[in-house]
Short mmCIF file of C-alpha atoms in Angstrom, two decimals:
data_model
loop_
_atom_site.label_atom_id
_atom_site.label_comp_id
_atom_site.label_asym_id
_atom_site.label_seq_id
_atom_site.Cartn_x
_atom_site.Cartn_y
_atom_site.Cartn_z
CA MET A 1 -38.15 -13.78 14.94
CA ILE A 2 -35.77 -11.14 16.31
CA GLU A 3 -34.70 -8.60 13.69
CA PRO A 4 -30.92 -8.27 13.30
CA LEU A 5 -29.32 -5.07 14.52
CA ARG A 6 -28.91 -2.65 11.62
CA VAL A 7 -26.16 -0.02 11.78
CA GLU A 8 -25.19 2.59 9.19
CA LEU A 9 -21.49 3.35 8.74
CA TYR A 10 -20.38 6.84 7.75
CA ASP A 11 -16.72 7.30 6.84
CA THR A 12 -14.95 10.63 7.27
CA THR A 13 -11.38 9.56 6.47
CA LEU A 14 -11.10 12.14 3.69
CA ARG A 15 -12.27 15.05 5.86
CA ASP A 16 -11.87 14.55 9.59
CA GLY A 17 -9.10 11.97 9.15
CA ALA A 18 -7.13 14.38 6.95
CA GLN A 19 -6.95 16.86 9.84
CA GLY A 20 -4.37 14.74 11.63
CA THR A 21 -0.89 16.21 11.95
CA GLY A 22 1.29 15.12 9.03
CA PHE A 23 -1.59 14.05 6.76
CA SER A 24 -2.03 15.61 3.34
CA TYR A 25 -4.00 13.77 0.68
CA SER A 26 -3.66 14.74 -2.95
CA ILE A 27 -6.77 14.72 -5.13
CA GLU A 28 -5.63 11.42 -6.63
CA ASP A 29 -5.11 10.01 -3.11
CA ARG A 30 -8.67 10.98 -2.20
CA LEU A 31 -10.12 9.36 -5.29
CA ARG A 32 -8.22 6.14 -4.63
CA ILE A 33 -9.43 5.97 -1.02
CA LEU A 34 -12.98 6.81 -2.15
CA HIS A 35 -13.07 3.81 -4.46
CA LYS A 36 -11.45 1.48 -1.93
CA LEU A 37 -14.08 2.37 0.68
CA ASP A 38 -16.82 1.98 -1.91
CA GLN A 39 -15.52 -1.53 -2.69
CA LEU A 40 -15.68 -2.32 1.03
CA GLY A 41 -19.34 -1.33 0.99
CA VAL A 42 -19.34 1.74 3.26
CA PRO A 43 -22.72 3.43 2.57
CA PHE A 44 -21.67 7.06 3.15
CA ILE A 45 -18.26 8.62 2.47
CA GLU A 46 -17.60 12.22 3.43
CA GLY A 47 -15.32 13.73 0.81
CA GLY A 48 -14.37 16.96 2.55
CA TRP A 49 -15.42 20.59 2.88
CA PRO A 50 -16.09 22.12 -0.56
CA GLY A 51 -14.94 25.71 -0.78
CA ALA A 52 -12.47 25.35 2.08
CA ASN A 53 -9.61 25.36 -0.46
CA PRO A 54 -9.19 24.81 -4.22
CA ARG A 55 -8.13 21.19 -3.73
CA GLU A 56 -11.34 20.29 -1.88
CA THR A 57 -13.47 21.99 -4.52
CA GLU A 58 -11.65 20.25 -7.37
CA PHE A 59 -12.01 16.89 -5.65
CA PHE A 60 -15.79 17.24 -5.57
CA ARG A 61 -15.85 18.31 -9.20
CA LEU A 62 -14.10 15.07 -10.13
CA ALA A 63 -15.60 12.76 -7.51
CA THR A 64 -19.22 13.56 -8.36
CA GLY A 65 -18.51 12.20 -11.82
CA GLU A 66 -17.18 8.88 -10.49
CA THR A 67 -19.31 5.73 -10.53
CA LEU A 68 -19.77 4.25 -7.06
CA LYS A 69 -21.34 0.86 -6.43
CA HIS A 70 -22.20 1.03 -2.73
CA ALA A 71 -21.35 4.46 -1.36
CA THR A 72 -23.03 7.84 -1.44
CA LEU A 73 -20.57 10.74 -1.50
CA THR A 74 -21.36 13.48 1.01
CA ALA A 75 -20.13 17.06 1.39
CA PHE A 76 -19.46 18.68 4.76
CA GLY A 77 -20.01 22.27 5.83
CA MET A 78 -21.33 24.50 8.58
CA THR A 79 -24.56 26.41 9.15
CA ARG A 80 -25.09 30.00 8.11
CA LYS A 81 -23.38 32.66 10.18
CA ALA A 82 -25.13 34.61 12.92
CA GLY A 83 -27.27 37.38 11.42
CA GLU A 84 -26.85 36.03 7.89
CA ALA A 85 -29.65 34.89 5.57
CA ALA A 86 -29.32 31.23 4.58
CA ASP A 87 -29.75 31.97 0.87
CA ARG A 88 -26.83 34.41 1.05
CA SER A 89 -24.47 32.05 2.88
CA GLY A 90 -21.32 31.38 0.90
CA VAL A 91 -20.72 28.14 2.79
CA LEU A 92 -24.18 26.80 1.97
CA ARG A 93 -23.77 27.83 -1.67
CA ASP A 94 -20.46 25.93 -1.81
CA LEU A 95 -22.26 22.86 -0.47
CA LEU A 96 -24.85 23.14 -3.23
CA ASP A 97 -22.15 23.67 -5.86
CA ALA A 98 -20.42 20.46 -4.73
CA GLY A 99 -23.30 18.58 -6.34
CA THR A 100 -23.68 15.77 -3.80
CA GLU A 101 -27.04 14.25 -2.95
CA VAL A 102 -26.25 14.24 0.79
CA VAL A 103 -24.85 17.12 2.85
CA CYS A 104 -23.55 16.80 6.40
CA LEU A 105 -24.09 20.09 8.18
CA VAL A 106 -22.38 20.95 11.47
CA GLY A 107 -23.88 23.33 14.03
CA LYS A 108 -23.13 24.37 17.59
CA ALA A 109 -24.91 22.46 20.37
CA TRP A 110 -22.94 23.87 23.34
CA ASP A 111 -24.23 27.14 24.77
CA LEU A 112 -20.64 28.15 25.58
CA HIS A 113 -19.73 28.10 21.88
CA VAL A 114 -22.83 29.99 20.80
CA VAL A 115 -22.34 32.79 23.31
CA GLU A 116 -18.53 32.99 23.48
CA ALA A 117 -17.37 31.83 20.03
CA LEU A 118 -20.25 32.92 17.79
CA ARG A 119 -21.04 35.99 19.93
CA THR A 120 -24.79 35.59 19.62
CA ASP A 121 -27.74 34.42 21.72
CA LEU A 122 -29.17 30.93 22.06
CA GLU A 123 -32.30 31.74 20.06
CA GLU A 124 -30.18 32.75 17.08
CA GLY A 125 -28.09 29.62 17.61
CA THR A 126 -31.09 27.36 17.05
CA ALA A 127 -32.34 29.54 14.17
CA MET A 128 -29.00 29.14 12.37
CA VAL A 129 -29.46 25.38 12.45
CA HIS A 130 -33.12 25.44 11.39
CA ASP A 131 -32.64 27.94 8.57
CA SER A 132 -29.60 26.16 7.13
CA VAL A 133 -31.16 22.69 7.13
CA SER A 134 -34.42 24.08 5.72
CA PHE A 135 -32.60 25.94 2.93
CA LEU A 136 -30.65 22.85 1.83
CA ARG A 137 -33.76 20.67 1.98
CA GLY A 138 -35.54 23.24 -0.17
CA GLN A 139 -32.77 22.86 -2.73
CA GLY A 140 -33.38 19.10 -2.89
CA ARG A 141 -30.53 17.96 -0.68
CA ARG A 142 -30.67 15.24 1.94
CA VAL A 143 -29.20 16.58 5.18
CA PHE A 144 -27.39 14.89 8.07
CA PHE A 145 -26.89 17.19 11.06
CA ASP A 146 -23.72 16.96 13.19
CA ALA A 147 -24.47 18.46 16.61
CA GLU A 148 -20.99 19.72 17.45
CA HIS A 149 -19.85 19.42 21.09
CA PHE A 150 -23.23 17.88 21.88
CA PHE A 151 -22.19 15.95 24.99
CA ASP A 152 -20.45 18.96 26.56
CA GLY A 153 -23.48 21.05 25.62
CA TYR A 154 -25.91 18.52 27.10
CA ARG A 155 -23.93 18.55 30.33
CA SER A 156 -23.93 22.35 30.43
CA ASP A 157 -27.48 23.16 29.25
CA PRO A 158 -29.47 20.07 28.24
CA ALA A 159 -32.53 22.10 27.26
CA PHE A 160 -30.59 24.14 24.71
CA ALA A 161 -28.76 21.09 23.31
CA LEU A 162 -32.10 19.34 22.76
CA ARG A 163 -33.58 22.49 21.15
CA VAL A 164 -30.74 22.42 18.62
CA LEU A 165 -31.64 18.83 17.72
CA ALA A 166 -35.33 19.74 17.53
CA SER A 167 -34.54 22.63 15.16
CA ALA A 168 -32.65 20.31 12.80
CA GLU A 169 -35.37 17.65 13.05
CA GLU A 170 -38.20 20.09 12.31
CA ALA A 171 -36.31 21.43 9.29
CA GLY A 172 -36.00 17.96 7.79
CA ALA A 173 -32.62 16.52 8.82
CA GLU A 174 -32.46 12.73 8.23
CA ARG A 175 -29.82 11.99 10.88
CA LEU A 176 -29.06 13.73 14.17
CA VAL A 177 -25.43 12.98 14.93
CA LEU A 178 -24.29 13.47 18.53
CA CYS A 179 -20.67 14.60 18.54
CA ASP A 180 -18.11 14.26 21.31
CA THR A 181 -15.91 16.80 19.56
CA ASN A 182 -13.45 17.21 22.44
CA GLY A 183 -13.25 13.45 22.93
CA GLY A 184 -13.55 13.70 26.69
CA MET A 185 -16.53 11.44 27.39
CA LEU A 186 -16.43 7.98 28.97
CA PRO A 187 -18.69 5.10 27.88
CA GLN A 188 -21.11 5.33 30.80
CA GLU A 189 -21.86 8.98 30.05
CA ILE A 190 -22.25 8.33 26.32
CA ALA A 191 -24.69 5.52 27.14
CA ARG A 192 -26.79 7.66 29.47
CA VAL A 193 -27.03 10.66 27.14
CA VAL A 194 -27.79 8.67 23.99
CA ALA A 195 -30.54 6.75 25.80
CA GLU A 196 -32.09 9.96 27.10
CA VAL A 197 -31.98 11.68 23.71
CA ARG A 198 -33.42 8.61 22.01
CA GLU A 199 -36.55 9.05 24.13
CA VAL A 200 -37.28 12.58 22.90
CA VAL A 201 -36.42 12.56 19.15
CA ARG A 202 -37.94 10.65 16.24
CA THR A 203 -35.09 11.04 13.74
CA PRO A 204 -32.41 8.32 13.67
CA LEU A 205 -29.41 9.20 15.81
CA GLY A 206 -25.75 9.07 14.89
CA ILE A 207 -22.55 9.09 16.95
CA HIS A 208 -19.27 10.88 16.17
CA VAL A 209 -16.52 10.71 18.80
CA HIS A 210 -12.86 11.55 19.11
CA ASN A 211 -10.32 9.45 20.96
CA ASP A 212 -8.85 11.81 23.55
CA THR A 213 -9.72 9.46 26.43
CA GLY A 214 -8.81 6.34 24.43
CA CYS A 215 -12.48 5.33 24.45
CA ALA A 216 -13.61 6.26 20.93
CA VAL A 217 -14.33 2.71 19.74
CA ALA A 218 -16.01 1.75 23.03
CA ASN A 219 -18.03 4.98 23.01
CA SER A 220 -19.21 4.31 19.47
CA LEU A 221 -20.30 0.75 20.27
CA ILE A 222 -22.12 1.63 23.48
CA ALA A 223 -23.92 4.42 21.63
CA VAL A 224 -25.22 1.82 19.18
CA GLU A 225 -26.32 -0.35 22.08
CA HIS A 226 -28.35 2.57 23.48
CA GLY A 227 -30.01 3.72 20.28
CA ALA A 228 -27.56 5.22 17.77
CA PHE A 229 -28.16 4.07 14.19
CA GLN A 230 -25.31 5.78 12.32
CA VAL A 231 -21.66 5.49 13.37
CA GLN A 232 -19.16 7.99 11.99
CA GLY A 233 -15.48 7.15 12.03
CA VAL A 234 -12.15 7.15 10.23
CA VAL A 235 -10.20 4.21 8.82
CA ASN A 236 -7.30 3.51 11.22
CA GLY A 237 -8.55 6.21 13.60
CA TYR A 238 -6.63 9.07 11.97
CA GLY A 239 -7.59 12.62 12.90
CA GLU A 240 -6.60 15.70 14.85
CA ARG A 241 -5.06 15.40 18.30
CA THR A 242 -5.33 11.71 19.27
CA GLY A 243 -7.60 10.87 16.35
CA ASN A 244 -11.15 9.79 15.63
CA ALA A 245 -13.01 6.57 16.30
CA ASP A 246 -11.36 3.80 14.26
CA LEU A 247 -13.92 2.49 11.79
CA ILE A 248 -12.02 -0.79 11.30
CA PRO A 249 -12.48 -2.35 14.80
CA ILE A 250 -15.89 -0.69 15.00
CA ALA A 251 -17.06 -2.57 11.91
CA ALA A 252 -15.45 -5.82 13.07
CA ASN A 253 -17.02 -5.60 16.52
CA LEU A 254 -20.43 -4.69 15.16
CA VAL A 255 -20.51 -7.69 12.83
CA LEU A 256 -18.53 -10.33 14.73
CA LYS A 257 -19.47 -9.44 18.32
CA MET A 258 -22.85 -7.72 18.10
CA GLY A 259 -24.37 -9.49 15.11
CA ALA A 260 -25.08 -6.22 13.31
CA GLU A 261 -25.70 -5.73 9.62
CA CYS A 262 -23.52 -2.86 8.43
CA LEU A 263 -21.49 -4.09 5.44
CA PRO A 264 -22.30 -6.29 2.41
CA ASP A 265 -21.58 -10.01 2.55
CA GLY A 266 -17.89 -10.74 2.01
CA SER A 267 -16.72 -7.29 3.07
CA MET A 268 -15.37 -8.31 6.47
CA GLU A 269 -12.63 -10.37 4.86
CA ARG A 270 -11.34 -7.17 3.22
CA LEU A 271 -10.89 -5.14 6.43
CA THR A 272 -7.16 -5.85 6.72
CA GLU A 273 -6.58 -5.00 3.07
CA VAL A 274 -8.48 -1.71 3.36
CA ALA A 275 -6.74 -0.65 6.58
CA HIS A 276 -3.30 -1.25 5.09
CA TYR A 277 -4.26 0.34 1.77
CA VAL A 278 -5.34 3.60 3.42
CA ALA A 279 -2.17 3.62 5.53
CA GLU A 280 -0.09 3.18 2.39
CA VAL A 281 -1.84 6.04 0.60
CA ALA A 282 -1.47 8.21 3.71
CA ASN A 283 2.24 7.33 3.78
CA VAL A 284 1.92 6.05 7.35
CA ALA A 285 3.26 2.72 8.57
CA PRO A 286 0.34 0.39 9.41
CA ASP A 287 -0.11 -0.07 13.15
CA ALA A 288 1.21 -3.58 13.79
CA ARG A 289 -0.90 -3.82 16.96
CA GLN A 290 -4.14 -2.43 15.56
CA PRO A 291 -7.03 -4.63 16.71
CA TYR A 292 -8.18 -7.22 14.17
CA VAL A 293 -6.03 -6.06 11.23
CA GLY A 294 -2.58 -5.33 12.68
CA ARG A 295 0.35 -7.51 11.74
CA PHE A 296 0.61 -8.77 15.32
CA ALA A 297 -3.15 -8.93 16.04
CA PHE A 298 -3.07 -12.74 15.85
CA THR A 299 0.64 -13.33 16.48
CA HIS A 300 1.65 -15.50 19.43
CA LYS A 301 5.01 -15.34 21.16
CA ALA A 302 4.90 -17.11 24.52
CA GLY A 303 5.18 -20.88 24.50
CA LEU A 304 1.87 -21.62 26.22
CA PRO A 305 -0.35 -19.58 23.85
CA ALA A 306 1.54 -20.84 20.82
CA SER A 307 1.16 -24.43 21.96
CA GLY A 308 -2.54 -23.93 22.69
CA VAL A 309 -3.25 -22.25 19.36
CA GLU A 310 -1.61 -25.15 17.55
CA ARG A 311 -4.19 -27.50 19.09
CA VAL A 312 -7.31 -25.34 19.40
CA SER A 313 -7.06 -21.86 17.87
CA ARG A 314 -10.05 -20.45 19.75
CA ALA A 315 -8.30 -21.21 23.03
CA TYR A 316 -6.14 -18.12 22.50
CA GLU A 317 -7.90 -16.16 19.72
CA HIS A 318 -11.22 -14.35 20.09
CA VAL A 319 -12.04 -14.71 16.35
CA GLU A 320 -10.55 -16.50 13.37
CA PRO A 321 -7.95 -14.22 11.71
CA THR A 322 -9.36 -15.01 8.27
CA ALA A 323 -12.70 -13.47 9.30
CA VAL A 324 -11.13 -10.03 8.82
CA GLY A 325 -8.61 -10.97 6.13
CA ASN A 326 -5.70 -11.34 8.53
CA ARG A 327 -3.58 -14.38 9.29
CA ARG A 328 -2.25 -16.21 12.29
CA GLY A 329 1.41 -15.95 13.13
CA VAL A 330 3.89 -16.99 15.76
CA VAL A 331 7.23 -15.46 16.61
CA ALA A 332 10.08 -17.58 17.74
CA SER A 333 11.71 -16.32 20.92
CA ASP A 334 13.08 -17.49 24.23
CA LEU A 335 9.49 -17.47 25.51
CA GLY A 336 8.42 -20.06 22.96
CA GLY A 337 8.56 -23.82 22.82
CA ALA A 338 8.43 -26.70 20.37
CA ALA A 339 4.91 -25.76 19.23
CA THR A 340 6.16 -22.31 18.21
CA ILE A 341 8.98 -23.85 16.20
CA ARG A 342 6.67 -26.27 14.40
CA MET A 343 4.15 -23.54 13.56
CA LYS A 344 6.86 -21.26 12.18
CA ALA A 345 8.27 -24.13 10.15
CA ASP A 346 4.83 -24.75 8.67
CA GLU A 347 4.55 -21.05 7.89
CA PHE A 348 7.84 -21.22 6.00
CA GLY A 349 6.90 -24.46 4.25
CA LEU A 350 9.66 -26.43 6.00
CA ASP A 351 9.45 -30.01 7.22
CA LEU A 352 11.81 -30.11 10.16
CA GLY A 353 13.11 -33.45 11.36
CA ALA A 354 12.13 -34.45 14.90
CA GLU A 355 15.70 -34.14 16.14
CA ALA A 356 16.05 -30.64 14.70
CA VAL A 357 13.34 -29.06 16.87
CA PRO A 358 15.00 -29.36 20.32
CA ARG A 359 18.37 -28.45 18.80
CA LEU A 360 16.89 -25.38 17.14
CA LEU A 361 15.03 -24.37 20.28
CA ALA A 362 18.23 -24.47 22.36
CA ASP A 363 20.12 -22.49 19.72
CA LEU A 364 17.32 -19.93 19.50
CA LYS A 365 17.24 -19.33 23.25
CA ASP A 366 21.02 -19.07 23.36
CA ARG A 367 21.01 -16.50 20.58
CA GLU A 368 18.29 -14.42 22.18
CA ALA A 369 20.30 -14.40 25.40
CA ARG A 370 23.13 -12.88 23.36
CA GLY A 371 20.89 -10.17 21.92
CA TYR A 372 19.30 -11.62 18.79
CA THR A 373 15.60 -11.08 18.14
CA PHE A 374 13.67 -12.98 15.50
CA GLU A 375 10.24 -11.49 16.12
CA VAL A 376 10.53 -9.23 13.08
CA ALA A 377 13.48 -10.96 11.39
CA ASP A 378 11.62 -13.88 9.82
CA ALA A 379 14.19 -14.21 7.03
CA SER A 380 17.04 -14.87 9.47
CA LEU A 381 14.80 -17.26 11.40
CA GLU A 382 14.03 -19.32 8.31
CA LEU A 383 17.74 -19.58 7.49
CA LEU A 384 18.46 -20.63 11.10
CA MET A 385 15.78 -23.33 10.87
CA ARG A 386 17.20 -24.68 7.64
CA ARG A 387 20.71 -24.86 9.08
CA ALA A 388 19.47 -26.65 12.21
CA ASP A 389 18.05 -29.36 9.94
CA GLY A 390 21.42 -29.92 8.28
CA TRP A 391 21.02 -27.56 5.31
CA ARG A 392 24.12 -25.99 3.83
CA GLN A 393 23.53 -23.00 1.64
CA PRO A 394 24.68 -23.73 -1.95
CA PHE A 395 25.01 -20.27 -3.42
CA PHE A 396 28.26 -18.70 -2.23
CA GLU A 397 31.08 -19.01 0.27
CA ILE A 398 32.61 -15.97 1.94
CA ASP A 399 36.39 -16.01 1.94
CA SER A 400 37.00 -12.63 3.59
CA TYR A 401 35.90 -9.02 3.72
CA ARG A 402 37.38 -5.74 4.88
CA VAL A 403 36.29 -2.13 4.95
CA HIS A 404 37.97 1.15 5.78
CA VAL A 405 36.87 4.76 5.96
CA GLU A 406 39.09 7.48 4.51
CA GLU A 407 38.95 11.02 5.87
CA ARG A 408 40.41 13.30 3.22
CA VAL A 409 42.28 16.14 4.95
CA GLY A 410 41.43 19.57 3.64
CA ASP A 411 38.54 18.24 1.57
CA ASP A 412 35.01 19.52 2.15
CA GLU A 413 33.50 16.23 1.01
CA SER A 414 32.22 13.58 3.42
CA PRO A 415 34.50 10.70 4.45
CA LEU A 416 34.61 7.90 1.88
CA ALA A 417 34.18 4.20 2.76
CA GLU A 418 35.73 1.47 0.65
CA ALA A 419 35.14 -2.29 1.01
CA THR A 420 36.71 -5.38 -0.53
CA VAL A 421 34.93 -8.74 -0.57
CA LYS A 422 36.33 -12.15 -1.58
CA VAL A 423 33.62 -14.66 -2.49
CA VAL A 424 33.50 -18.10 -4.14
CA THR A 425 30.48 -18.76 -6.37
CA LYS A 426 30.08 -21.93 -8.47
CA GLY A 427 33.72 -22.79 -7.96
CA THR A 428 35.05 -19.38 -9.07
CA ARG A 429 36.74 -16.91 -6.72
CA HIS A 430 35.71 -13.28 -7.09
CA ILE A 431 37.48 -10.30 -5.55
CA GLU A 432 35.47 -7.09 -5.76
CA SER A 433 35.88 -3.64 -4.26
CA ALA A 434 33.36 -0.83 -4.04
CA GLU A 435 32.88 2.53 -2.41
CA GLY A 436 29.94 3.80 -0.39
CA ARG A 437 28.84 6.72 1.71
CA GLY A 438 29.30 4.56 4.78
CA PRO A 439 30.95 1.22 5.63
CA VAL A 440 27.70 -0.79 5.35
CA GLY A 441 26.87 0.80 2.01
CA ALA A 442 30.37 -0.02 0.74
CA LEU A 443 30.07 -3.64 1.91
CA ASP A 444 26.64 -3.90 0.28
CA ASN A 445 27.97 -2.61 -3.04
CA ALA A 446 31.03 -4.88 -2.97
CA LEU A 447 29.04 -8.00 -2.07
CA ARG A 448 26.52 -7.27 -4.81
CA LYS A 449 29.34 -6.92 -7.39
CA ALA A 450 30.87 -10.22 -6.26
CA LEU A 451 27.61 -12.19 -6.40
CA VAL A 452 25.96 -10.68 -9.45
CA ASN A 453 28.54 -12.34 -11.70
CA ASP A 454 26.75 -15.66 -11.26
CA TYR A 455 23.41 -14.44 -9.91
CA PRO A 456 22.23 -11.56 -12.12
CA GLU A 457 18.78 -11.70 -10.48
CA LEU A 458 20.34 -9.90 -7.51
CA GLU A 459 20.23 -6.69 -9.55
CA HIS A 460 16.64 -6.40 -8.32
CA ILE A 461 17.65 -6.56 -4.64
CA SER A 462 18.09 -3.33 -2.71
CA LEU A 463 18.72 -2.44 0.92
CA GLU A 464 15.65 -0.54 2.13
CA ASP A 465 16.35 0.21 5.78
CA PHE A 466 19.15 -0.17 8.33
CA ARG A 467 18.51 0.02 12.08
CA VAL A 468 20.99 -0.26 14.95
CA ARG A 469 20.23 -0.70 18.63
CA VAL A 470 22.78 -0.65 21.44
CA LEU A 471 21.83 -3.49 23.78
CA ASP A 472 23.91 -2.59 26.84
CA GLN A 473 24.61 1.11 27.05
CA THR A 474 26.69 0.72 30.21
CA HIS A 475 29.53 -0.72 28.13
CA GLY A 476 29.93 2.39 25.96
CA THR A 477 31.69 1.75 22.66
CA GLY A 478 32.24 -1.89 23.66
CA ALA A 479 28.53 -2.63 23.93
CA VAL A 480 26.78 -5.35 21.95
CA VAL A 481 24.73 -3.95 19.08
CA ARG A 482 21.83 -5.45 17.15
CA VAL A 483 21.44 -4.60 13.48
CA LEU A 484 18.22 -5.11 11.53
CA ILE A 485 18.28 -4.76 7.74
CA ASP A 486 15.20 -4.59 5.53
CA THR A 487 15.82 -5.84 2.00
CA SER A 488 13.50 -5.82 -1.02
CA ASN A 489 13.41 -7.37 -4.50
CA GLY A 490 10.59 -5.13 -5.68
CA GLN A 491 7.92 -7.75 -4.99
CA ARG A 492 8.47 -8.60 -1.36
CA GLU A 493 10.44 -7.31 1.60
CA TRP A 494 12.24 -9.25 4.32
CA THR A 495 14.22 -8.52 7.48
CA THR A 496 17.46 -10.04 8.73
CA VAL A 497 19.35 -9.59 11.98
CA GLY A 498 22.97 -9.54 13.11
CA VAL A 499 24.48 -9.15 16.60
CA SER A 500 28.04 -8.42 17.69
CA GLU A 501 30.20 -6.10 19.77
CA ASN A 502 31.50 -4.95 16.38
CA ILE A 503 28.88 -3.00 14.44
CA ILE A 504 30.53 -3.88 11.12
CA GLU A 505 30.40 -7.60 11.93
CA ALA A 506 26.75 -7.38 13.01
CA SER A 507 25.91 -5.46 9.84
CA TRP A 508 27.77 -7.97 7.67
CA GLU A 509 25.87 -10.89 9.20
CA ALA A 510 22.50 -9.27 8.49
CA LEU A 511 23.61 -8.18 5.03
CA VAL A 512 24.78 -11.64 3.96
CA ASP A 513 21.60 -13.26 5.26
CA GLY A 514 19.59 -10.71 3.30
CA TYR A 515 21.23 -11.71 0.00
CA LEU A 516 21.01 -15.40 0.82
CA TYR A 517 17.29 -15.15 1.52
CA GLY A 518 16.83 -13.28 -1.74
CA LEU A 519 18.46 -16.15 -3.64
CA LEU A 520 16.24 -18.67 -1.86
CA HIS A 521 13.10 -16.70 -2.70
CA PRO A 522 13.61 -14.98 -6.06
CA ARG A 523 11.11 -12.74 -7.77
CA ASP A 524 8.09 -14.34 -9.40
CA GLY A 525 8.95 -15.74 -12.79
CA GLN A 526 12.68 -16.05 -12.11
CA GLY A 527 12.62 -19.55 -10.69
CA SER A 528 14.84 -20.84 -7.92
CA ALA A 529 18.52 -20.00 -7.86
CA ARG A 530 19.45 -23.31 -6.22
CA GLU A 531 22.82 -24.78 -7.16
CA PRO A 532 24.90 -27.73 -5.95
CA ALA A 533 26.65 -27.10 -2.67
CA VAL A 534 29.97 -25.32 -2.93
CA PRO A 535 32.74 -27.79 -2.12
#
């Protein structure tokens, strides 16, 4: 019986991932990510570099007291300095003070760095590695050794690069991690070097690559194929420059494509959740096109794929979306057909009549020709589908609206916008006015005042984002504009779209649809706001 491929995952989101431009994790952020990765079942989680700054040191003080089910927390640091005794190294002492069972130690494997950066000779370069690993092992620590710039070093002086590995191995390192620190290697070179190194060392190998050539995931996988046991990476591929190897598609590919054992049973279905959770904590929008877990990873737009997926999903999807905790989606557009419409209707829980589908499809294509897009505006699409099937919204009827902006001469304050809205709700006419910092804000405030009289649940609704795109810049101020508005009720968020040559009219269309959708789908526990149609 063939033994399954076993691979060890090592996460460095909290250390290497935090080096990306714009990333700054608080101690609480780090603890939250630590526990989320532990729940996923990642066996090793690198917490950072103790002693590098007070925040890193405090994190280890707190994290070493946390209870982890699957993961082992590791601390990261470098070897002793040239000419320094290991037992007098402040960096090594900080690693011991961190109190972790496992330490990941980084040392130079490129002769250029040893001679030019460290200003020492190659013999001292290998001694720094040996002495540091030996010292930590003597203090009862397990040691993983990151051979920094290994692939560049192997290309420059393979004998020295291998001596560095031998020094770490002889001193008791449990993993020898080959690092493409500059991220410049291609898969074929990674494969060749890993295979050659595998022939001359006994200690399990690891791989740590950056994404400067766009090959980090491929380089990690081909390293496994040629003998690497441990794969180091970062959730969502965050990191300095272009980032690190993305641990999310790496894990998915290892399990679903290569049959590897690297996570506990049931963990794969949590990949999407974990990827989005880390993005949320990092205050970064999740990558909608991220392989496996992105919002659009299993979303179909063109008519042929959408039609095929409706019949046989594997005809247009390489894995089932649920295998990684994602879901299938389709976007209605002028590239779609009847299958797209039916799948979107099912997604919305609508049962469209047979005659509604061709009518809706024609309307959709006509609207997209005029500048509408429903790929991200699912709320407007659902309302359009309902109307095509004969639905008439029962909540309110717009009588009229107007807005003007007042520039106060001689006043240092910003111009003031004021809007008036006339609305009929439940047979009663409401006239409300409101001010705002801009015309859309004023309209939003006035519409809310007019509707909240009969629909107090709208107090929970807020406008979250407002985006405008000019569709034909050659027409100047007379160009058609598309407005997208994101609205939230505190539990869910939705997007609506409006299009017009008049930006106020386009904004009003998207704004009204946003409130209408909120009434159709109230917050949990509020029940439906459905009322008899307004006469």
